[in-house]
XYZ file of C-alpha atoms in Angstrom:
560
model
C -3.022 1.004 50.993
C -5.468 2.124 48.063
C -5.545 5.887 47.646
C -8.983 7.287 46.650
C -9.940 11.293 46.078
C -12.869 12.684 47.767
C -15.036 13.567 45.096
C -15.481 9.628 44.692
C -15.684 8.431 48.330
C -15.940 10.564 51.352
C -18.967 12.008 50.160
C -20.628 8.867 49.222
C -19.777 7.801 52.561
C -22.546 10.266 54.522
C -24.899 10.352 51.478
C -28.589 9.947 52.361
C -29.221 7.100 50.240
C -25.931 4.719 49.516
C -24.309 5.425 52.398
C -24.749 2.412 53.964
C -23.719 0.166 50.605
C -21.040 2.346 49.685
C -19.556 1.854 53.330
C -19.606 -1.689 53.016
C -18.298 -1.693 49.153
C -15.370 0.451 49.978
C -14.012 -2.075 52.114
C -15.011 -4.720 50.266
C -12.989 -3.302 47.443
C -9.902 -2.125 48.938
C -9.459 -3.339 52.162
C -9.496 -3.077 55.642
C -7.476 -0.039 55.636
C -8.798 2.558 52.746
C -6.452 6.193 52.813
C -8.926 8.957 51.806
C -7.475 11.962 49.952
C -9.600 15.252 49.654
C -10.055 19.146 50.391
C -12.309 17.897 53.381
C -12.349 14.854 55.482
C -15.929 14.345 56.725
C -16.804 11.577 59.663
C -20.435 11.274 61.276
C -19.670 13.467 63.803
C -17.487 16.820 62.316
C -16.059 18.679 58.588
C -12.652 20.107 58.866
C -9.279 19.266 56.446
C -7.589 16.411 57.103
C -6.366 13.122 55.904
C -8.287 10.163 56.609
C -7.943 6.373 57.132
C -10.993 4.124 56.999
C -10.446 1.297 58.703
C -12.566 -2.354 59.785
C -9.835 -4.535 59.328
C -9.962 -7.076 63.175
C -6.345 -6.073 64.008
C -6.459 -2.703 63.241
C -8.992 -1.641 65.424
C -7.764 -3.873 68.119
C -5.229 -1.568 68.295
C -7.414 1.600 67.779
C -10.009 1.104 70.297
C -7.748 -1.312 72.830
C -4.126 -1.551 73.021
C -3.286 1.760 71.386
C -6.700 3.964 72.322
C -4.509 6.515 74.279
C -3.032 7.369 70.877
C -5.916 7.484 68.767
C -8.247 10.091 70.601
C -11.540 11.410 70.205
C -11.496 14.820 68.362
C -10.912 17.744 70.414
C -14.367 19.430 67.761
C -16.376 16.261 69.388
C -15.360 16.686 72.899
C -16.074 20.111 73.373
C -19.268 20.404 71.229
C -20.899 17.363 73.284
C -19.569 19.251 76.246
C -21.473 22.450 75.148
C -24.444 20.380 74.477
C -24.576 17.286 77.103
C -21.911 18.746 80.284
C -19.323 16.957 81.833
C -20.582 13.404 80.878
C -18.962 10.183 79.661
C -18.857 10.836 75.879
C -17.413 14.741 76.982
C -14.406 13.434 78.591
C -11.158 11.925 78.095
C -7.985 10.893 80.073
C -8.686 9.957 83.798
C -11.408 12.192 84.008
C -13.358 9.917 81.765
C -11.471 6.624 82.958
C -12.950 8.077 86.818
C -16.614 8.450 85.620
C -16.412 5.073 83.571
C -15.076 3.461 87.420
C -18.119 4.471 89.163
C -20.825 4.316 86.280
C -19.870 0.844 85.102
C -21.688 -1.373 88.000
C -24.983 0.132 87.720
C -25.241 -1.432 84.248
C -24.482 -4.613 86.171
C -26.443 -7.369 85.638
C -27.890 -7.678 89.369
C -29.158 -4.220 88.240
C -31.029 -5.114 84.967
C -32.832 -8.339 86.669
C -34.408 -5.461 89.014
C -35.244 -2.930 86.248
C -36.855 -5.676 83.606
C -40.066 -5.525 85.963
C -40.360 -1.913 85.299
C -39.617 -2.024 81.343
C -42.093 -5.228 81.650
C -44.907 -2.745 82.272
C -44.174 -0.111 79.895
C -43.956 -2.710 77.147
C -47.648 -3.838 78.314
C -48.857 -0.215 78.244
C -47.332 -0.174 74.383
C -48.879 -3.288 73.174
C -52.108 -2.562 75.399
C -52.045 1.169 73.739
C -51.683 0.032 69.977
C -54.240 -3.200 70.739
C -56.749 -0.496 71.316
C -56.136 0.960 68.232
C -57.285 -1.680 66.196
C -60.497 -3.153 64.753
C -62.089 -5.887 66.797
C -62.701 -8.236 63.774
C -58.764 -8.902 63.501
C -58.400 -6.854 60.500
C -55.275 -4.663 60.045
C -54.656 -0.877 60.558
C -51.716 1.334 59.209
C -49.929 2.224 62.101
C -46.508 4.313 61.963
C -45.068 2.253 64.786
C -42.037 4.376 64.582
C -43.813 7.037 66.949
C -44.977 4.481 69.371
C -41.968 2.519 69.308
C -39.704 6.037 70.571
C -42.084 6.755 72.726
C -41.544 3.230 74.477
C -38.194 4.032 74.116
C -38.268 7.641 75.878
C -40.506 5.623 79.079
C -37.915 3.622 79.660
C -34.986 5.108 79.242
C -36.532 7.993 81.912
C -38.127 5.549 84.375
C -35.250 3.086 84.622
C -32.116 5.824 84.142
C -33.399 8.803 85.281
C -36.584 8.206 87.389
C -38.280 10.474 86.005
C -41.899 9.765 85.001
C -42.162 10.712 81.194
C -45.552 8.964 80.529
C -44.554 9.538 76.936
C -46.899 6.018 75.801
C -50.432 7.321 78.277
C -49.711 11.513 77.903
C -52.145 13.319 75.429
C -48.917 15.816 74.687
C -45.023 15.614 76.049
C -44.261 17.460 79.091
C -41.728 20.053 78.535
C -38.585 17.869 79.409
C -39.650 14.433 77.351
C -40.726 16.706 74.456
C -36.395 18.346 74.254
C -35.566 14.961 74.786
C -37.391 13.669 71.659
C -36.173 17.000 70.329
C -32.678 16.348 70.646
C -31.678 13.921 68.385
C -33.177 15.431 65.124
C -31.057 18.375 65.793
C -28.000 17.356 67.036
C -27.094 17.102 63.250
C -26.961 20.652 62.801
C -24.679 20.998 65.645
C -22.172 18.861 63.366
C -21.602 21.463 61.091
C -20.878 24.082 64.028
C -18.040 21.760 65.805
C -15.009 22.867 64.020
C -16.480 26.932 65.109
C -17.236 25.129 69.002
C -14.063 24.039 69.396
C -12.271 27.654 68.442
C -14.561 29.735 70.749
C -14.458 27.534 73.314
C -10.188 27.293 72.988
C -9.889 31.396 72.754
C -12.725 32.700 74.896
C -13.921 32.525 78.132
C -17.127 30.887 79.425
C -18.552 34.427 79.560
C -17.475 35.373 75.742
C -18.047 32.164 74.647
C -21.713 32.764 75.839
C -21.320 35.850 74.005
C -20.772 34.599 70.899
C -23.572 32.031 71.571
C -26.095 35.016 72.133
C -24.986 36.673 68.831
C -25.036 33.273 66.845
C -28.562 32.220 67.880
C -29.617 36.255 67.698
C -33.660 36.120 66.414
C -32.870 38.160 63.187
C -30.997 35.373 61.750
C -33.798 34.464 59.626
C -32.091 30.930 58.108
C -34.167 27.766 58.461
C -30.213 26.084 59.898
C -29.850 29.368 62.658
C -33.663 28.544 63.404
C -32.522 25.062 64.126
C -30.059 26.041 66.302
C -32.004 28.502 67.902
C -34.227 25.347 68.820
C -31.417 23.417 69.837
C -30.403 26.387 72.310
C -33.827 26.365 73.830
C -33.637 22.134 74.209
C -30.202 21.818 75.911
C -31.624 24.794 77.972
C -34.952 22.809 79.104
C -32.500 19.712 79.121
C -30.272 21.671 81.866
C -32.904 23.107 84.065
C -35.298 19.616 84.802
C -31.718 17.386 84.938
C -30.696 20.072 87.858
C -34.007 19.608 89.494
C -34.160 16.119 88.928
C -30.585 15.803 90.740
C -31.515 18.174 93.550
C -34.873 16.647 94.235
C -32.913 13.113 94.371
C -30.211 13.932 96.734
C -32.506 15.799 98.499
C -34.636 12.183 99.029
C -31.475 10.134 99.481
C -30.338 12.485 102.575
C -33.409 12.307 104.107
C -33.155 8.561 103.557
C -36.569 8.355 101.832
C -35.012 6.648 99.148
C -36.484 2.757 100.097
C -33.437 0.371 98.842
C -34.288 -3.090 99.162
C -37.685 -2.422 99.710
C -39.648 -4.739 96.503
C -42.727 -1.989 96.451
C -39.380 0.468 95.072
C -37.424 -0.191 92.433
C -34.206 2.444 92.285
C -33.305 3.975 88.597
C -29.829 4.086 87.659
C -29.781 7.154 88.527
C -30.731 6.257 92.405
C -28.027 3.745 92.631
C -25.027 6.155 91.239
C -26.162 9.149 93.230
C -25.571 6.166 96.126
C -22.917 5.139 94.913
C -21.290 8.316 94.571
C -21.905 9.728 97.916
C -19.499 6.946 99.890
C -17.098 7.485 97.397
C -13.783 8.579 98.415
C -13.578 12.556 97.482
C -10.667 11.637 94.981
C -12.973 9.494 93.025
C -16.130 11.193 93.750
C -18.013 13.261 90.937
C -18.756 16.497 90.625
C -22.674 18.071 90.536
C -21.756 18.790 87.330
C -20.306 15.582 86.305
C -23.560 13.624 87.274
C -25.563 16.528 85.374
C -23.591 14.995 82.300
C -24.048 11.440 83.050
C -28.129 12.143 82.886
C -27.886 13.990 79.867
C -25.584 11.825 77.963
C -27.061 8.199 79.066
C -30.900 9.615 77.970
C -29.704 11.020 74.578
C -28.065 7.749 74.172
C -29.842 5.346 75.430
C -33.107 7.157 72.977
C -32.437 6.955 69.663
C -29.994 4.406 69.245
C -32.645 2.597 71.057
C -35.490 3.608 68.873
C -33.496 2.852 65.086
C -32.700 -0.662 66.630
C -36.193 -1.616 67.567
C -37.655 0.407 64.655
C -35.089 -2.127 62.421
C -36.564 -5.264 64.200
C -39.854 -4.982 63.841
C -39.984 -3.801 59.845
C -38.012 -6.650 59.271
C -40.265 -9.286 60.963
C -42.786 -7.717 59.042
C -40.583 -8.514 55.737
C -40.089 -12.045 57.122
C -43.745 -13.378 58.342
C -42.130 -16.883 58.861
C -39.678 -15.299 61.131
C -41.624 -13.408 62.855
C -44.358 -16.655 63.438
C -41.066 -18.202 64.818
C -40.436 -15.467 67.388
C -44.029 -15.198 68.634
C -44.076 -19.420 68.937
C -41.134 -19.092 70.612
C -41.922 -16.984 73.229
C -45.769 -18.553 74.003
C -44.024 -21.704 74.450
C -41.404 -19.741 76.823
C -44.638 -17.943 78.653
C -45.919 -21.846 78.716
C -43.067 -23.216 80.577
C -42.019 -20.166 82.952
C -45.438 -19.736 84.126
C -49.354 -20.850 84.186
C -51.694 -18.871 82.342
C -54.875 -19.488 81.121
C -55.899 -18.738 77.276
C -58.103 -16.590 78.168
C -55.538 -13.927 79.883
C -54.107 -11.306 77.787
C -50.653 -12.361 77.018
C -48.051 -10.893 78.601
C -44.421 -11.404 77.389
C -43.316 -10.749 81.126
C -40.707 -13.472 81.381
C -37.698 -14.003 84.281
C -34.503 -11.793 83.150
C -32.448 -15.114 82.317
C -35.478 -16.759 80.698
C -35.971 -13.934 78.200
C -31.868 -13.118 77.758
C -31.349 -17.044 76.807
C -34.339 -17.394 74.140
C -31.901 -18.665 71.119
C -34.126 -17.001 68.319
C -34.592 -14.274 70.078
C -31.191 -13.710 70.510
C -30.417 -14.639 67.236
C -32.704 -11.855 65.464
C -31.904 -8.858 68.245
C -27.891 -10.021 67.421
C -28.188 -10.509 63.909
C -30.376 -6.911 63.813
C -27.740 -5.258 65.692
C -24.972 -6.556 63.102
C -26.052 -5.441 59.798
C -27.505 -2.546 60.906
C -25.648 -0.988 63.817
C -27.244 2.355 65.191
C -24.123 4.260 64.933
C -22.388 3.114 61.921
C -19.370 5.005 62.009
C -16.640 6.734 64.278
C -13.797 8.448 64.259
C -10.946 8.459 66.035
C -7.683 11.150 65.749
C -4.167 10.285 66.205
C -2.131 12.032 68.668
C 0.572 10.930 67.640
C 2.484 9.625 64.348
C 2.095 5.385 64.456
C 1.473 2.551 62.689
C -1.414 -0.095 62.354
C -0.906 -3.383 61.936
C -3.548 -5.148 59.510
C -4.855 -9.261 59.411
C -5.925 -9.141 55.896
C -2.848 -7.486 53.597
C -3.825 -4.843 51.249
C -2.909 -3.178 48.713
C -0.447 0.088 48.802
C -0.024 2.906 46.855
C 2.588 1.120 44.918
C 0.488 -1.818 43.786
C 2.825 -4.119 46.755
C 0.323 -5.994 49.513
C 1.255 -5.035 53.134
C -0.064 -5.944 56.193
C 1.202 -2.636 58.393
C -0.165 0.684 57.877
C 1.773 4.062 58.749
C -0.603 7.004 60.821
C 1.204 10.176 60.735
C 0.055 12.742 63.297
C -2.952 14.316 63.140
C -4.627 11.513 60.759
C -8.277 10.889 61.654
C -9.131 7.453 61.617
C -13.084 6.193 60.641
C -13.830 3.159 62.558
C -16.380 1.262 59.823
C -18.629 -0.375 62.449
C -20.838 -0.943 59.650
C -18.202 -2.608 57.337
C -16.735 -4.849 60.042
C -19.947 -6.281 60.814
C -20.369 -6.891 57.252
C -16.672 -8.454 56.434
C -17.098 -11.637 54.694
C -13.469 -12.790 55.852
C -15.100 -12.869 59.457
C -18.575 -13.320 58.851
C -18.898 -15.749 55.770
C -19.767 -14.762 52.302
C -23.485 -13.930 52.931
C -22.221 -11.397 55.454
C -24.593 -8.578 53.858
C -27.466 -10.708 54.400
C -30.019 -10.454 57.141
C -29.900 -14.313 58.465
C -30.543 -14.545 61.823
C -30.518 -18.781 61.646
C -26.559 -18.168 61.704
C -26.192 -17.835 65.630
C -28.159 -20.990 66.052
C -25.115 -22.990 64.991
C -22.813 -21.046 67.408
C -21.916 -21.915 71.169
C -22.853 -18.349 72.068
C -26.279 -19.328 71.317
C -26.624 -23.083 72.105
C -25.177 -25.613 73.878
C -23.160 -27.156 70.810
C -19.229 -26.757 71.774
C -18.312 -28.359 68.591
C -19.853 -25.453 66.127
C -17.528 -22.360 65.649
C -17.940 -19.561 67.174
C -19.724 -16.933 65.097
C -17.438 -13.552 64.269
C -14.002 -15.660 65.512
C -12.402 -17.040 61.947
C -8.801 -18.437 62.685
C -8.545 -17.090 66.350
C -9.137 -13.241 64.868
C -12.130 -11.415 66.032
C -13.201 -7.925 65.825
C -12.215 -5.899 69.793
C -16.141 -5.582 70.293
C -17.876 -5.861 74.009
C -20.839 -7.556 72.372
C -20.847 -11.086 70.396
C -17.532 -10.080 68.274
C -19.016 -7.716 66.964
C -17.975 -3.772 67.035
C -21.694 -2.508 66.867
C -21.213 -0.968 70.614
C -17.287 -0.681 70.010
C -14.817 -2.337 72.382
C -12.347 -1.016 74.998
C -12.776 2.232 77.313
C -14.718 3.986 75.062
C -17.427 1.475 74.242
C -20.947 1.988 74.526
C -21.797 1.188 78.922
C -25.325 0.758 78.704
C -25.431 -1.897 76.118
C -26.751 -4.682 78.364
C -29.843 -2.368 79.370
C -30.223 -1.477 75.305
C -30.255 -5.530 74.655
C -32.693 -6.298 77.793
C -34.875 -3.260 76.823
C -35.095 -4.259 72.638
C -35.716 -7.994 73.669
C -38.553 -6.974 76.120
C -40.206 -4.843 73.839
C -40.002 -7.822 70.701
C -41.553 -10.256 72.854
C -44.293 -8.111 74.404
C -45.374 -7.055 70.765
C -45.165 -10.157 68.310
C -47.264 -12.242 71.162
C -50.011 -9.957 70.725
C -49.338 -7.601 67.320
C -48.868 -9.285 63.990
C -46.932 -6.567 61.669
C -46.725 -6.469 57.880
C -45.338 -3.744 55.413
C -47.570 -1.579 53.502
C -50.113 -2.858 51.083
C -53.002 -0.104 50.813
C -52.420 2.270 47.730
C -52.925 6.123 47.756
C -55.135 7.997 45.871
C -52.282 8.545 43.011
C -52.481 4.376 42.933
C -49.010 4.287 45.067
C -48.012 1.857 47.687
C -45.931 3.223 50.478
C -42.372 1.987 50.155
C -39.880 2.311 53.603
C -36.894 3.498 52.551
C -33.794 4.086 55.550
C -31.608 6.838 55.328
C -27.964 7.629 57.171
C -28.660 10.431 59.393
C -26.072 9.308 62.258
C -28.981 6.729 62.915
C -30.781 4.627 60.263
C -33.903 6.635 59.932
C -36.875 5.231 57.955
C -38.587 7.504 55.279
C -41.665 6.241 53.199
C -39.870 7.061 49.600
C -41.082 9.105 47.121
C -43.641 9.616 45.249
C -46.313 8.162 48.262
C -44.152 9.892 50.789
C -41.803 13.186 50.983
C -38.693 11.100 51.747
C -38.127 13.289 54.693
C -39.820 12.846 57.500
C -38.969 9.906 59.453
C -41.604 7.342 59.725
C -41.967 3.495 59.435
C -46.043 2.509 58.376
C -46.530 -0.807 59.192
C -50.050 -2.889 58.670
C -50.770 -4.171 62.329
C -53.292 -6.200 63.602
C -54.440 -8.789 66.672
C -52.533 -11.719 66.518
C -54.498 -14.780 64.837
C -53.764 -18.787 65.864
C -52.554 -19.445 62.446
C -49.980 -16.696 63.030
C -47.970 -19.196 65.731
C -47.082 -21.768 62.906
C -43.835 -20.967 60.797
């Protein structure tokens, strides 16, 4: 296994710019299984010394994430700084704590469920496209809209009305209310908390919940004049706001559900998520049953998650349908002739991408471009993972070892952390093909898991190896106990949300020039998501925004 210092990788790997290349070209050049040598080892999530493995090799992280997971742990800095931040929730826990929550959560992300909430993100994805439709002129011209802002907003509706049920109103509100406003406050600043995990994790080990608050209070004290204590400050004051409304939200619910105002079954009221595990909690058995606290977390933790990771995948989509017109004429004939067969409307309705559950999940290009989207460019590209105890990892492709030998079995002493590349093993051209690192979304066509055809291969399965992910072979919402619970409401919600806005919105990049003569470029950045930035020297390379020329859709923009 290639050794490499840190001053030429581990760095590279969370820089702003060629993060995302240099993740994929460090595998590509070593190996599935890349030892990383340095005074600091540095994952998404925490800094602290260590030696580190980078791994996307199929059989390694089989064994990571599935048949060996209860040796390769989350770190105890992650844990206890999400705990701080999000309470007792899923991605707080470990052991059977988090195996007990996983066992209750799991069947409200059923599919049963998601047929019932589509209606609900159906409506909100009207309100967007009706919302943006009004901002443009009547003449079918275009306007420069930064769809990024509507598109999280969309994102923060549903996730509240079909999780929580909790009206946010984020896409019809003049300003946010004080809840949705920390929510959309959260993710920007989680990053800061990153660099405090290592301090989290030793106040929360040698203090008690009263010192640790202590230490808190001093931390966060006003005369800290830093921009980074500021940030925390702010951070403070969101997980704060967070905490109260969640407690009010859960009291005000099992208040309802005891006085049995809470109308299941009835079609006029459809239940949250929320609704159904605060049911399904109260006839569990008091072993299994969880906690006030416990459900506090699961609120917190499936919002944040279900927000931004949300928002950078449909932010993703859409810019590149406005790179690839013909595509994105593809998509929108796709779906009017889908509208055309599922129901009667007349041409002069305003379309409506409201289509059955199975109807929309089983549109093949659809499918392909949300799948294909969700490869290249996975929300979270990287994890880490710490091992327990000292192992070894067993590798499909051989690489090469310190000695110049191949070998095909790598050894973890203890205390290794582990990066699990998402990013590079959705990108591995032994699996994938040798245009893995382009955006192709024509590739799942040709597979069973998007047509009929049992004769094609199966995309992301070379040679009976596949990567241990719970979606399409791929690892983009991991695989085993720890992978991402919610992804069938995430694939539902970005679907809904593509069709409702290419059958009425046609999108294109940038074209007008500033008064300097400079056309906006989108640049993304690694931030923990892919942000988009307009790049330097039209834009400050900063703020995260994606500018997009939109306008009504035209009859010439159907043919492809």
């Amino acid at each position: 296994m290639r050794l490499l210092r840190l001053t030429s990788n581990i760095g590279n790997i969370i820089r702003l710019f060629d993060g995302v290349d240099y993740c994929v070209n460090l595998s590509e050049k070593y190996g599935g299984a890349v030892r990383l040598h340095g005074l600091y080892g540095v994952s998404l999530f925490t800094t602290y010394i260590s030696e580190t493995v980078y791994v996307s090799d199929p059989r390694a992280l089989h064994h990571i994430v599935v048949k060996d997971q209860q040796i390769f742990q989350e770190h105890e800095d992650f844990i206890m700084s999400n705990k701080l931040v999000f309470g007792e929730g899923l991605i707080s826990t470990i052991g059977e704590q988090h195996r007990r929550q996983r066992k209750l959560i799991s069947p409200v992300f059923s599919t049963s469920n998601m047929r019932r909430l589509l209606s609900t993100v159906c409506q909100i994805t009207d309100r967007l496209a009706s919302t943006l439709a009004a901002k443009l002129p009547a003449d079918g011209s275009h306007s420069e809209v930064d769809v990024l802002t509507w598109l999280s907003r969309c994102a923060l509706d549903n996730v509240c009305h079909c999780i929580l049920g909790y009206t946010s109103n984020g896409l019809s509100a003049a300003e946010d209310d004080m809840y949705t406003e920390a929510l959309r406050s959260v993710g920007p600043l989680i990053g800061n908390l990153c660099l405090l995990r290592p301090f989290v994790s030793i106040v929360t080990r040698c203090c008690s919940l009263y010192w640790a608050r202590k230490v808190l209070d001093l931390v966060t004290a006003p005369w800290i004049p830093t921009k980074f204590m500021r940030d925390i400050r702010e951070m403070r004051r969101v997980v704060e706001t967070m905490d109260s409304v969640s407690r009010k939200v859960l009291a005000e619910k099992k208040a309802a559900m005891e006085a049995e105002d809470m109308l299941y079954g009835d079609s006029d009221s459809i239940p949250s998520m929320m609704d159904i595990m605060l049911k399904a909690n109260s006839v569990s058995s008091n072993a299994t049953k969880l906690t006030d606290a416990e459900l506090l977390g699961q609120m917190n933790v499936m919002i944040f998650a279900g927000l931004d990771t949300t928002t950078s995948a449909l932010a993703r989509c859409v810019y590149l349908l406005a790179q690839h017109p013909r595509v994105q004429a593809r998509l929108r004939n796709e779906i009017s002739d889908a509208m055309k067969f599922s129901r009667h409307q007349e041409d002069n309705d305003i379309p409506s991408a409201e289509l059955p559950y199975d109807v929309l999940m089983s549109l093949p290009f659809l499918d392909s471009i949300v799948k294909e989207t969700l490869r290249l460019y996975p929300s979270l590209p990287l994890m880490i993972r710490t091992a327990t105890k000292a192992t070894t990892l067993p590798l499909h492709f051989p690489t090469r070892s310190r000695s110049g030998e191949h070998t095909s079995v790598v050894t973890i002493p203890q205390g290794t952390d582990v990066i699990i590349s998402i990013l590079a093993a959705n990108r591995h051209q032994g699996i994938w093909g040798a245009d893995a690192n382009v955006w192709r979304p024509e590739r799942w066509l040709s597979s069973p898991l998007a047509s009929t055809s049992t004769s094609a291969p199966v995309l992301g399965i070379k040679d009976g190896v596949r990567f241990p992910g719970v979606y399409s072979n791929m690892m983009t919402f991991l695989g085993g106990s720890r992978s991402c619970i919610g992804f069938k409401f995430a694939d539902m919600a970005i679907k809904q949300v593509l069709a409702t806005l290419v059958l009425r919105l046609h999108f294109s990049l940038p074209t007008e020039r500033n008064a300097q003569g400079h056309v906006k470029e989108i640049q993304w950045k690694l931030r923990g998501f892919h942000i988009p930035v307009v790049k330097a020297p039209a834009g400050d390379g900063v703020t995260p925004q994606l500018p997009l020329n939109v306008r009504l859709v035209r009859d010439d923009d159907f043919v492809w």
